[in-house]
């Protein structure tokens, strides 16, 4: 059987990050903004569910 080399999770992540192409500052900003938009949308939906009166079904 062939011997396999095992990497720690940290080393595997470092290797993946190193292989990724570098992003420009604007691309990083766009990704962060999109993540924040998704988080805001999730939190609004959660608040809507929490503020709904008990027994109110949709």
CHARMM-style PDB file with segment names, atoms N, HN, CA, C and O in Angstrom:
ATOM      1  N   UNK     1       0.852  -1.173   0.000  1.00  0.00      PROA
ATOM      2  CA  UNK     1       0.000   0.000   0.000  1.00  0.00      PROA
ATOM      3  C   UNK     1       0.895   1.233   0.000  1.00  0.00      PROA
ATOM      4  O   UNK     1       1.928   1.262   0.669  1.00  0.00      PROA
ATOM      5  N   UNK     2       0.501   2.220  -0.735  1.00  0.00      PROA
ATOM      6  HN  UNK     2      -0.337   2.197  -1.279  1.00  0.00      PROA
ATOM      7  CA  UNK     2       1.297   3.446  -0.823  1.00  0.00      PROA
ATOM      8  C   UNK     2       1.188   4.243   0.468  1.00  0.00      PROA
ATOM      9  O   UNK     2       0.132   4.299   1.098  1.00  0.00      PROA
ATOM     10  N   UNK     3       2.297   4.852   0.842  1.00  0.00      PROA
ATOM     11  HN  UNK     3       3.155   4.806   0.330  1.00  0.00      PROA
ATOM     12  CA  UNK     3       2.312   5.660   2.063  1.00  0.00      PROA
ATOM     13  C   UNK     3       1.746   7.044   1.754  1.00  0.00      PROA
ATOM     14  O   UNK     3       2.112   7.662   0.754  1.00  0.00      PROA
ATOM     15  N   UNK     4       0.868   7.518   2.603  1.00  0.00      PROA
ATOM     16  HN  UNK     4       0.571   7.016   3.415  1.00  0.00      PROA
ATOM     17  CA  UNK     4       0.291   8.851   2.407  1.00  0.00      PROA
ATOM     18  C   UNK     4       0.847   9.801   3.443  1.00  0.00      PROA
ATOM     19  O   UNK     4       1.015   9.448   4.610  1.00  0.00      PROA
ATOM     20  N   UNK     5       1.125  10.991   3.007  1.00  0.00      PROA
ATOM     21  HN  UNK     5       0.988  11.278   2.059  1.00  0.00      PROA
ATOM     22  CA  UNK     5       1.603  12.027   3.925  1.00  0.00      PROA
ATOM     23  C   UNK     5       0.403  12.768   4.480  1.00  0.00      PROA
ATOM     24  O   UNK     5      -0.458  13.225   3.728  1.00  0.00      PROA
ATOM     25  N   UNK     6       0.351  12.884   5.780  1.00  0.00      PROA
ATOM     26  HN  UNK     6       1.051  12.513   6.391  1.00  0.00      PROA
ATOM     27  CA  UNK     6      -0.764  13.578   6.414  1.00  0.00      PROA
ATOM     28  C   UNK     6      -0.309  14.967   6.828  1.00  0.00      PROA
ATOM     29  O   UNK     6       0.760  15.136   7.414  1.00  0.00      PROA
ATOM     30  N   UNK     7      -1.132  15.957   6.516  1.00  0.00      PROA
ATOM     31  HN  UNK     7      -2.001  15.820   6.039  1.00  0.00      PROA
ATOM     32  CA  UNK     7      -0.860  17.335   6.904  1.00  0.00      PROA
ATOM     33  C   UNK     7      -1.781  17.725   8.045  1.00  0.00      PROA
ATOM     34  O   UNK     7      -2.911  17.247   8.139  1.00  0.00      PROA
ATOM     35  N   UNK     8      -1.289  18.591   8.903  1.00  0.00      PROA
ATOM     36  HN  UNK     8      -0.371  18.980   8.826  1.00  0.00      PROA
ATOM     37  CA  UNK     8      -2.174  19.127   9.925  1.00  0.00      PROA
ATOM     38  C   UNK     8      -3.154  20.072   9.240  1.00  0.00      PROA
ATOM     39  O   UNK     8      -2.901  20.551   8.135  1.00  0.00      PROA
ATOM     40  N   UNK     9      -4.253  20.328   9.894  1.00  0.00      PROA
ATOM     41  HN  UNK     9      -4.459  19.938  10.791  1.00  0.00      PROA
ATOM     42  CA  UNK     9      -5.264  21.231   9.333  1.00  0.00      PROA
ATOM     43  C   UNK     9      -4.649  22.603   9.083  1.00  0.00      PROA
ATOM     44  O   UNK     9      -4.901  23.223   8.050  1.00  0.00      PROA
ATOM     45  N   UNK    10      -3.850  23.070  10.024  1.00  0.00      PROA
ATOM     46  HN  UNK    10      -3.645  22.566  10.863  1.00  0.00      PROA
ATOM     47  CA  UNK    10      -3.235  24.389   9.877  1.00  0.00      PROA
ATOM     48  C   UNK    10      -2.329  24.442   8.651  1.00  0.00      PROA
ATOM     49  O   UNK    10      -2.375  25.408   7.890  1.00  0.00      PROA
ATOM     50  N   UNK    11      -1.514  23.420   8.454  1.00  0.00      PROA
ATOM     51  HN  UNK    11      -1.477  22.635   9.073  1.00  0.00      PROA
ATOM     52  CA  UNK    11      -0.610  23.404   7.298  1.00  0.00      PROA
ATOM     53  C   UNK    11      -1.383  23.281   5.996  1.00  0.00      PROA
ATOM     54  O   UNK    11      -1.003  23.879   4.989  1.00  0.00      PROA
ATOM     55  N   UNK    12      -2.470  22.507   6.006  1.00  0.00      PROA
ATOM     56  HN  UNK    12      -2.779  22.022   6.823  1.00  0.00      PROA
ATOM     57  CA  UNK    12      -3.288  22.364   4.803  1.00  0.00      PROA
ATOM     58  C   UNK    12      -3.922  23.701   4.434  1.00  0.00      PROA
ATOM     59  O   UNK    12      -3.950  24.077   3.263  1.00  0.00      PROA
ATOM     60  N   UNK    13      -4.435  24.423   5.441  1.00  0.00      PROA
ATOM     61  HN  UNK    13      -4.413  24.118   6.393  1.00  0.00      PROA
ATOM     62  CA  UNK    13      -5.031  25.731   5.179  1.00  0.00      PROA
ATOM     63  C   UNK    13      -3.991  26.720   4.670  1.00  0.00      PROA
ATOM     64  O   UNK    13      -4.265  27.502   3.760  1.00  0.00      PROA
ATOM     65  N   UNK    14      -2.802  26.685   5.256  1.00  0.00      PROA
ATOM     66  HN  UNK    14      -2.580  26.050   5.996  1.00  0.00      PROA
ATOM     67  CA  UNK    14      -1.738  27.574   4.790  1.00  0.00      PROA
ATOM     68  C   UNK    14      -1.409  27.303   3.330  1.00  0.00      PROA
ATOM     69  O   UNK    14      -1.216  28.230   2.544  1.00  0.00      PROA
ATOM     70  N   UNK    15      -1.346  26.027   2.974  1.00  0.00      PROA
ATOM     71  HN  UNK    15      -1.502  25.273   3.612  1.00  0.00      PROA
ATOM     72  CA  UNK    15      -1.041  25.662   1.593  1.00  0.00      PROA
ATOM     73  C   UNK    15      -2.140  26.137   0.646  1.00  0.00      PROA
ATOM     74  O   UNK    15      -1.851  26.662  -0.429  1.00  0.00      PROA
ATOM     75  N   UNK    16      -3.392  25.955   1.041  1.00  0.00      PROA
ATOM     76  HN  UNK    16      -3.627  25.529   1.914  1.00  0.00      PROA
ATOM     77  CA  UNK    16      -4.507  26.410   0.203  1.00  0.00      PROA
ATOM     78  C   UNK    16      -4.483  27.921   0.037  1.00  0.00      PROA
ATOM     79  O   UNK    16      -4.690  28.434  -1.063  1.00  0.00      PROA
ATOM     80  N   UNK    17      -4.231  28.629   1.124  1.00  0.00      PROA
ATOM     81  HN  UNK    17      -4.063  28.212   2.017  1.00  0.00      PROA
ATOM     82  CA  UNK    17      -4.188  30.095   1.047  1.00  0.00      PROA
ATOM     83  C   UNK    17      -3.036  30.569   0.183  1.00  0.00      PROA
ATOM     84  O   UNK    17      -3.170  31.537  -0.566  1.00  0.00      PROA
ATOM     85  N   UNK    18      -1.925  29.902   0.283  1.00  0.00      PROA
ATOM     86  HN  UNK    18      -1.815  29.116   0.891  1.00  0.00      PROA
ATOM     87  CA  UNK    18      -0.755  30.288  -0.490  1.00  0.00      PROA
ATOM     88  C   UNK    18      -1.011  30.076  -1.984  1.00  0.00      PROA
ATOM     89  O   UNK    18      -0.521  30.841  -2.814  1.00  0.00      PROA
ATOM     90  N   UNK    19      -1.781  29.038  -2.324  1.00  0.00      PROA
ATOM     91  HN  UNK    19      -2.179  28.416  -1.650  1.00  0.00      PROA
ATOM     92  CA  UNK    19      -2.076  28.733  -3.716  1.00  0.00      PROA
ATOM     93  C   UNK    19      -3.133  29.658  -4.305  1.00  0.00      PROA
ATOM     94  O   UNK    19      -3.229  29.794  -5.525  1.00  0.00      PROA
ATOM     95  N   UNK    20      -3.927  30.295  -3.446  1.00  0.00      PROA
ATOM     96  HN  UNK    20      -3.849  30.184  -2.455  1.00  0.00      PROA
ATOM     97  CA  UNK    20      -4.959  31.208  -3.932  1.00  0.00      PROA
ATOM     98  C   UNK    20      -4.315  32.449  -4.541  1.00  0.00      PROA
ATOM     99  O   UNK    20      -3.315  32.948  -4.025  1.00  0.00      PROA
ATOM    100  N   UNK    21      -4.880  32.943  -5.629  1.00  0.00      PROA
ATOM    101  HN  UNK    21      -5.693  32.538  -6.048  1.00  0.00      PROA
ATOM    102  CA  UNK    21      -4.351  34.188  -6.181  1.00  0.00      PROA
ATOM    103  C   UNK    21      -4.649  35.350  -5.222  1.00  0.00      PROA
ATOM    104  O   UNK    21      -5.676  35.362  -4.544  1.00  0.00      PROA
ATOM    105  N   UNK    22      -3.760  36.293  -5.182  1.00  0.00      PROA
ATOM    106  HN  UNK    22      -2.926  36.283  -5.733  1.00  0.00      PROA
ATOM    107  CA  UNK    22      -3.950  37.437  -4.298  1.00  0.00      PROA
ATOM    108  C   UNK    22      -5.103  38.291  -4.804  1.00  0.00      PROA
ATOM    109  O   UNK    22      -5.240  38.525  -6.004  1.00  0.00      PROA
ATOM    110  N   UNK    23      -5.913  38.743  -3.888  1.00  0.00      PROA
ATOM    111  HN  UNK    23      -5.801  38.553  -2.912  1.00  0.00      PROA
ATOM    112  CA  UNK    23      -7.053  39.588  -4.253  1.00  0.00      PROA
ATOM    113  C   UNK    23      -6.670  41.048  -4.075  1.00  0.00      PROA
ATOM    114  O   UNK    23      -5.849  41.405  -3.230  1.00  0.00      PROA
ATOM    115  N   UNK    24      -7.281  41.860  -4.883  1.00  0.00      PROA
ATOM    116  HN  UNK    24      -7.947  41.570  -5.569  1.00  0.00      PROA
ATOM    117  CA  UNK    24      -7.054  43.285  -4.731  1.00  0.00      PROA
ATOM    118  C   UNK    24      -7.831  43.786  -3.518  1.00  0.00      PROA
ATOM    119  O   UNK    24      -8.736  43.116  -3.020  1.00  0.00      PROA
ATOM    120  N   UNK    25      -7.469  44.948  -3.064  1.00  0.00      PROA
ATOM    121  HN  UNK    25      -6.733  45.493  -3.468  1.00  0.00      PROA
ATOM    122  CA  UNK    25      -8.136  45.526  -1.896  1.00  0.00      PROA
ATOM    123  C   UNK    25      -9.622  45.725  -2.165  1.00  0.00      PROA
ATOM    124  O   UNK    25     -10.451  45.502  -1.282  1.00  0.00      PROA
ATOM    125  N   UNK    26      -9.960  46.144  -3.377  1.00  0.00      PROA
ATOM    126  HN  UNK    26      -9.287  46.325  -4.094  1.00  0.00      PROA
ATOM    127  CA  UNK    26     -11.376  46.375  -3.686  1.00  0.00      PROA
ATOM    128  C   UNK    26     -12.153  45.060  -3.708  1.00  0.00      PROA
ATOM    129  O   UNK    26     -13.313  45.029  -3.297  1.00  0.00      PROA
ATOM    130  N   UNK    27     -11.539  43.980  -4.175  1.00  0.00      PROA
ATOM    131  HN  UNK    27     -10.596  44.006  -4.508  1.00  0.00      PROA
ATOM    132  CA  UNK    27     -12.218  42.683  -4.168  1.00  0.00      PROA
ATOM    133  C   UNK    27     -12.449  42.213  -2.741  1.00  0.00      PROA
ATOM    134  O   UNK    27     -13.515  41.683  -2.426  1.00  0.00      PROA
ATOM    135  N   UNK    28     -11.460  42.404  -1.877  1.00  0.00      PROA
ATOM    136  HN  UNK    28     -10.594  42.834  -2.133  1.00  0.00      PROA
ATOM    137  CA  UNK    28     -11.623  42.029  -0.476  1.00  0.00      PROA
ATOM    138  C   UNK    28     -12.726  42.840   0.178  1.00  0.00      PROA
ATOM    139  O   UNK    28     -13.525  42.301   0.944  1.00  0.00      PROA
ATOM    140  N   UNK    29     -12.775  44.137  -0.118  1.00  0.00      PROA
ATOM    141  HN  UNK    29     -12.125  44.575  -0.740  1.00  0.00      PROA
ATOM    142  CA  UNK    29     -13.820  45.007   0.428  1.00  0.00      PROA
ATOM    143  C   UNK    29     -15.188  44.566  -0.060  1.00  0.00      PROA
ATOM    144  O   UNK    29     -16.147  44.537   0.712  1.00  0.00      PROA
ATOM    145  N   UNK    30     -15.286  44.219  -1.351  1.00  0.00      PROA
ATOM    146  HN  UNK    30     -14.507  44.242  -1.978  1.00  0.00      PROA
ATOM    147  CA  UNK    30     -16.561  43.772  -1.908  1.00  0.00      PROA
ATOM    148  C   UNK    30     -17.044  42.487  -1.236  1.00  0.00      PROA
ATOM    149  O   UNK    30     -18.230  42.341  -0.942  1.00  0.00      PROA
ATOM    150  N   UNK    31     -16.124  41.562  -0.998  1.00  0.00      PROA
ATOM    151  HN  UNK    31     -15.160  41.681  -1.237  1.00  0.00      PROA
ATOM    152  CA  UNK    31     -16.502  40.305  -0.348  1.00  0.00      PROA
ATOM    153  C   UNK    31     -16.967  40.544   1.092  1.00  0.00      PROA
ATOM    154  O   UNK    31     -17.942  39.942   1.541  1.00  0.00      PROA
ATOM    155  N   UNK    32     -16.275  41.413   1.800  1.00  0.00      PROA
ATOM    156  HN  UNK    32     -15.483  41.903   1.435  1.00  0.00      PROA
ATOM    157  CA  UNK    32     -16.669  41.730   3.174  1.00  0.00      PROA
ATOM    158  C   UNK    32     -18.031  42.414   3.194  1.00  0.00      PROA
ATOM    159  O   UNK    32     -18.865  42.122   4.051  1.00  0.00      PROA
ATOM    160  N   UNK    33     -18.253  43.323   2.249  1.00  0.00      PROA
ATOM    161  HN  UNK    33     -17.575  43.560   1.553  1.00  0.00      PROA
ATOM    162  CA  UNK    33     -19.547  44.020   2.181  1.00  0.00      PROA
ATOM    163  C   UNK    33     -20.668  43.042   1.887  1.00  0.00      PROA
ATOM    164  O   UNK    33     -21.746  43.140   2.471  1.00  0.00      PROA
ATOM    165  N   UNK    34     -20.427  42.104   0.992  1.00  0.00      PROA
ATOM    166  HN  UNK    34     -19.551  42.024   0.517  1.00  0.00      PROA
ATOM    167  CA  UNK    34     -21.451  41.109   0.657  1.00  0.00      PROA
ATOM    168  C   UNK    34     -21.744  40.215   1.860  1.00  0.00      PROA
ATOM    169  O   UNK    34     -22.900  39.879   2.116  1.00  0.00      PROA
ATOM    170  N   UNK    35     -20.720  39.834   2.586  1.00  0.00      PROA
ATOM    171  HN  UNK    35     -19.780  40.107   2.378  1.00  0.00      PROA
ATOM    172  CA  UNK    35     -20.916  39.014   3.786  1.00  0.00      PROA
ATOM    173  C   UNK    35     -21.742  39.790   4.811  1.00  0.00      PROA
ATOM    174  O   UNK    35     -22.618  39.215   5.457  1.00  0.00      PROA
ATOM    175  N   UNK    36     -21.476  41.076   4.965  1.00  0.00      PROA
ATOM    176  HN  UNK    36     -20.764  41.543   4.440  1.00  0.00      PROA
ATOM    177  CA  UNK    36     -22.252  41.899   5.899  1.00  0.00      PROA
ATOM    178  C   UNK    36     -23.703  42.029   5.446  1.00  0.00      PROA
ATOM    179  O   UNK    36     -24.614  42.005   6.273  1.00  0.00      PROA
ATOM    180  N   UNK    37     -23.921  42.167   4.143  1.00  0.00      PROA
ATOM    181  HN  UNK    37     -23.181  42.186   3.472  1.00  0.00      PROA
ATOM    182  CA  UNK    37     -25.304  42.242   3.627  1.00  0.00      PROA
ATOM    183  C   UNK    37     -26.072  40.960   3.949  1.00  0.00      PROA
ATOM    184  O   UNK    37     -27.227  41.007   4.373  1.00  0.00      PROA
ATOM    185  N   UNK    38     -25.416  39.812   3.744  1.00  0.00      PROA
ATOM    186  HN  UNK    38     -24.477  39.774   3.400  1.00  0.00      PROA
ATOM    187  CA  UNK    38     -26.079  38.530   4.055  1.00  0.00      PROA
ATOM    188  C   UNK    38     -26.381  38.422   5.542  1.00  0.00      PROA
ATOM    189  O   UNK    38     -27.446  37.939   5.928  1.00  0.00      PROA
ATOM    190  N   UNK    39     -25.448  38.870   6.380  1.00  0.00      PROA
ATOM    191  HN  UNK    39     -24.583  39.262   6.066  1.00  0.00      PROA
ATOM    192  CA  UNK    39     -25.651  38.817   7.831  1.00  0.00      PROA
ATOM    193  C   UNK    39     -26.804  39.732   8.251  1.00  0.00      PROA
ATOM    194  O   UNK    39     -27.617  39.353   9.093  1.00  0.00      PROA
ATOM    195  N   UNK    40     -26.878  40.916   7.677  1.00  0.00      PROA
ATOM    196  HN  UNK    40     -26.216  41.223   6.992  1.00  0.00      PROA
ATOM    197  CA  UNK    40     -27.972  41.846   7.983  1.00  0.00      PROA
ATOM    198  C   UNK    40     -29.309  41.239   7.572  1.00  0.00      PROA
ATOM    199  O   UNK    40     -30.288  41.323   8.312  1.00  0.00      PROA
ATOM    200  N   UNK    41     -29.347  40.628   6.390  1.00  0.00      PROA
ATOM    201  HN  UNK    41     -28.551  40.560   5.788  1.00  0.00      PROA
ATOM    202  CA  UNK    41     -30.585  40.004   5.907  1.00  0.00      PROA
ATOM    203  C   UNK    41     -31.015  38.881   6.858  1.00  0.00      PROA
ATOM    204  O   UNK    41     -32.197  38.752   7.175  1.00  0.00      PROA
ATOM    205  N   UNK    42     -30.045  38.065   7.314  1.00  0.00      PROA
ATOM    206  HN  UNK    42     -29.085  38.170   7.057  1.00  0.00      PROA
ATOM    207  CA  UNK    42     -30.341  36.970   8.236  1.00  0.00      PROA
ATOM    208  C   UNK    42     -30.877  37.508   9.558  1.00  0.00      PROA
ATOM    209  O   UNK    42     -31.846  36.982  10.107  1.00  0.00      PROA
ATOM    210  N   UNK    43     -30.232  38.570  10.068  1.00  0.00      PROA
ATOM    211  HN  UNK    43     -29.445  38.998   9.623  1.00  0.00      PROA
ATOM    212  CA  UNK    43     -30.648  39.133  11.351  1.00  0.00      PROA
ATOM    213  C   UNK    43     -32.032  39.777  11.255  1.00  0.00      PROA
ATOM    214  O   UNK    43     -32.819  39.683  12.196  1.00  0.00      PROA
ATOM    215  N   UNK    44     -32.336  40.424  10.140  1.00  0.00      PROA
ATOM    216  HN  UNK    44     -31.697  40.501   9.375  1.00  0.00      PROA
ATOM    217  CA  UNK    44     -33.671  41.012   9.960  1.00  0.00      PROA
ATOM    218  C   UNK    44     -34.743  39.936   9.932  1.00  0.00      PROA
ATOM    219  O   UNK    44     -35.814  40.097  10.518  1.00  0.00      PROA
ATOM    220  N   UNK    45     -34.448  38.834   9.243  1.00  0.00      PROA
ATOM    221  HN  UNK    45     -33.579  38.703   8.767  1.00  0.00      PROA
ATOM    222  CA  UNK    45     -35.416  37.731   9.190  1.00  0.00      PROA
ATOM    223  C   UNK    45     -35.621  37.144  10.586  1.00  0.00      PROA
ATOM    224  O   UNK    45     -36.744  36.822  10.972  1.00  0.00      PROA
ATOM    225  N   UNK    46     -34.538  37.009  11.331  1.00  0.00      PROA
ATOM    226  HN  UNK    46     -33.626  37.271  11.018  1.00  0.00      PROA
ATOM    227  CA  UNK    46     -34.631  36.476  12.688  1.00  0.00      PROA
ATOM    228  C   UNK    46     -35.450  37.418  13.576  1.00  0.00      PROA
ATOM    229  O   UNK    46     -36.300  36.966  14.343  1.00  0.00      PROA
ATOM    230  N   UNK    47     -35.197  38.716  13.473  1.00  0.00      PROA
ATOM    231  HN  UNK    47     -34.507  39.083  12.850  1.00  0.00      PROA
ATOM    232  CA  UNK    47     -35.947  39.684  14.282  1.00  0.00      PROA
ATOM    233  C   UNK    47     -37.423  39.635  13.920  1.00  0.00      PROA
ATOM    234  O   UNK    47     -38.283  39.716  14.797  1.00  0.00      PROA
ATOM    235  N   UNK    48     -37.720  39.502  12.633  1.00  0.00      PROA
ATOM    236  HN  UNK    48     -37.022  39.436  11.920  1.00  0.00      PROA
ATOM    237  CA  UNK    48     -39.104  39.428  12.190  1.00  0.00      PROA
ATOM    238  C   UNK    48     -39.808  38.220  12.809  1.00  0.00      PROA
ATOM    239  O   UNK    48     -40.957  38.307  13.243  1.00  0.00      PROA
ATOM    240  N   UNK    49     -39.093  37.088  12.841  1.00  0.00      PROA
ATOM    241  HN  UNK    49     -38.160  37.016  12.489  1.00  0.00      PROA
ATOM    242  CA  UNK    49     -39.686  35.889  13.447  1.00  0.00      PROA
ATOM    243  C   UNK    49     -39.891  36.079  14.940  1.00  0.00      PROA
ATOM    244  O   UNK    49     -40.899  35.634  15.490  1.00  0.00      PROA
ATOM    245  N   UNK    50     -38.943  36.736  15.602  1.00  0.00      PROA
ATOM    246  HN  UNK    50     -38.124  37.097  15.156  1.00  0.00      PROA
ATOM    247  CA  UNK    50     -39.047  36.923  17.047  1.00  0.00      PROA
ATOM    248  C   UNK    50     -40.127  37.930  17.424  1.00  0.00      PROA
ATOM    249  O   UNK    50     -40.743  37.807  18.482  1.00  0.00      PROA
ATOM    250  N   UNK    51     -40.360  38.916  16.580  1.00  0.00      PROA
ATOM    251  HN  UNK    51     -39.859  39.016  15.720  1.00  0.00      PROA
ATOM    252  CA  UNK    51     -41.346  39.954  16.885  1.00  0.00      PROA
ATOM    253  C   UNK    51     -42.754  39.535  16.517  1.00  0.00      PROA
ATOM    254  O   UNK    51     -43.715  40.206  16.893  1.00  0.00      PROA
ATOM    255  N   UNK    52     -42.894  38.439  15.790  1.00  0.00      PROA
ATOM    256  HN  UNK    52     -42.113  37.894  15.485  1.00  0.00      PROA
ATOM    257  CA  UNK    52     -44.205  37.957  15.398  1.00  0.00      PROA
ATOM    258  C   UNK    52     -44.978  37.530  16.626  1.00  0.00      PROA
ATOM    259  O   UNK    52     -44.426  36.833  17.477  1.00  0.00      PROA
ATOM    260  N   UNK    53     -46.248  37.925  16.753  1.00  0.00      PROA
ATOM    261  HN  UNK    53     -46.697  38.492  16.061  1.00  0.00      PROA
ATOM    262  CA  UNK    53     -47.032  37.533  17.927  1.00  0.00      PROA
ATOM    263  C   UNK    53     -47.203  36.017  17.997  1.00  0.00      PROA
ATOM    264  O   UNK    53     -47.290  35.354  16.963  1.00  0.00      PROA
ATOM    265  N   UNK    54     -47.250  35.469  19.209  1.00  0.00      PROA
ATOM    266  HN  UNK    54     -47.180  36.008  20.048  1.00  0.00      PROA
ATOM    267  CA  UNK    54     -47.423  34.022  19.359  1.00  0.00      PROA
ATOM    268  C   UNK    54     -48.735  33.560  18.718  1.00  0.00      PROA
ATOM    269  O   UNK    54     -49.751  34.250  18.795  1.00  0.00      PROA
ATOM    270  N   UNK    55     -48.697  32.409  18.100  1.00  0.00      PROA
ATOM    271  HN  UNK    55     -47.871  31.849  18.037  1.00  0.00      PROA
ATOM    272  CA  UNK    55     -49.900  31.861  17.481  1.00  0.00      PROA
ATOM    273  C   UNK    55     -50.138  32.370  16.078  1.00  0.00      PROA
ATOM    274  O   UNK    55     -51.056  31.901  15.405  1.00  0.00      PROA
ATOM    275  N   UNK    56     -49.349  33.303  15.624  1.00  0.00      PROA
ATOM    276  HN  UNK    56     -48.603  33.684  16.171  1.00  0.00      PROA
ATOM    277  CA  UNK    56     -49.471  33.827  14.275  1.00  0.00      PROA
ATOM    278  C   UNK    56     -48.707  32.911  13.341  1.00  0.00      PROA
ATOM    279  O   UNK    56     -47.484  32.806  13.432  1.00  0.00      PROA
ATOM    280  N   UNK    57     -49.417  32.249  12.444  1.00  0.00      PROA
ATOM    281  HN  UNK    57     -50.410  32.334  12.369  1.00  0.00      PROA
ATOM    282  CA  UNK    57     -48.745  31.320  11.527  1.00  0.00      PROA
ATOM    283  C   UNK    57     -48.810  31.868  10.111  1.00  0.00      PROA
ATOM    284  O   UNK    57     -49.756  32.548   9.712  1.00  0.00      PROA
ATOM    285  N   UNK    58     -47.763  31.542   9.376  1.00  0.00      PROA
ATOM    286  HN  UNK    58     -46.994  30.990   9.700  1.00  0.00      PROA
ATOM    287  CA  UNK    58     -47.723  31.998   7.975  1.00  0.00      PROA
ATOM    288  C   UNK    58     -47.713  30.818   7.066  1.00  0.00      PROA
ATOM    289  OT1 UNK    58     -47.681  30.978   5.846  1.00  0.00      PROA
TER     290      UNK     58
END
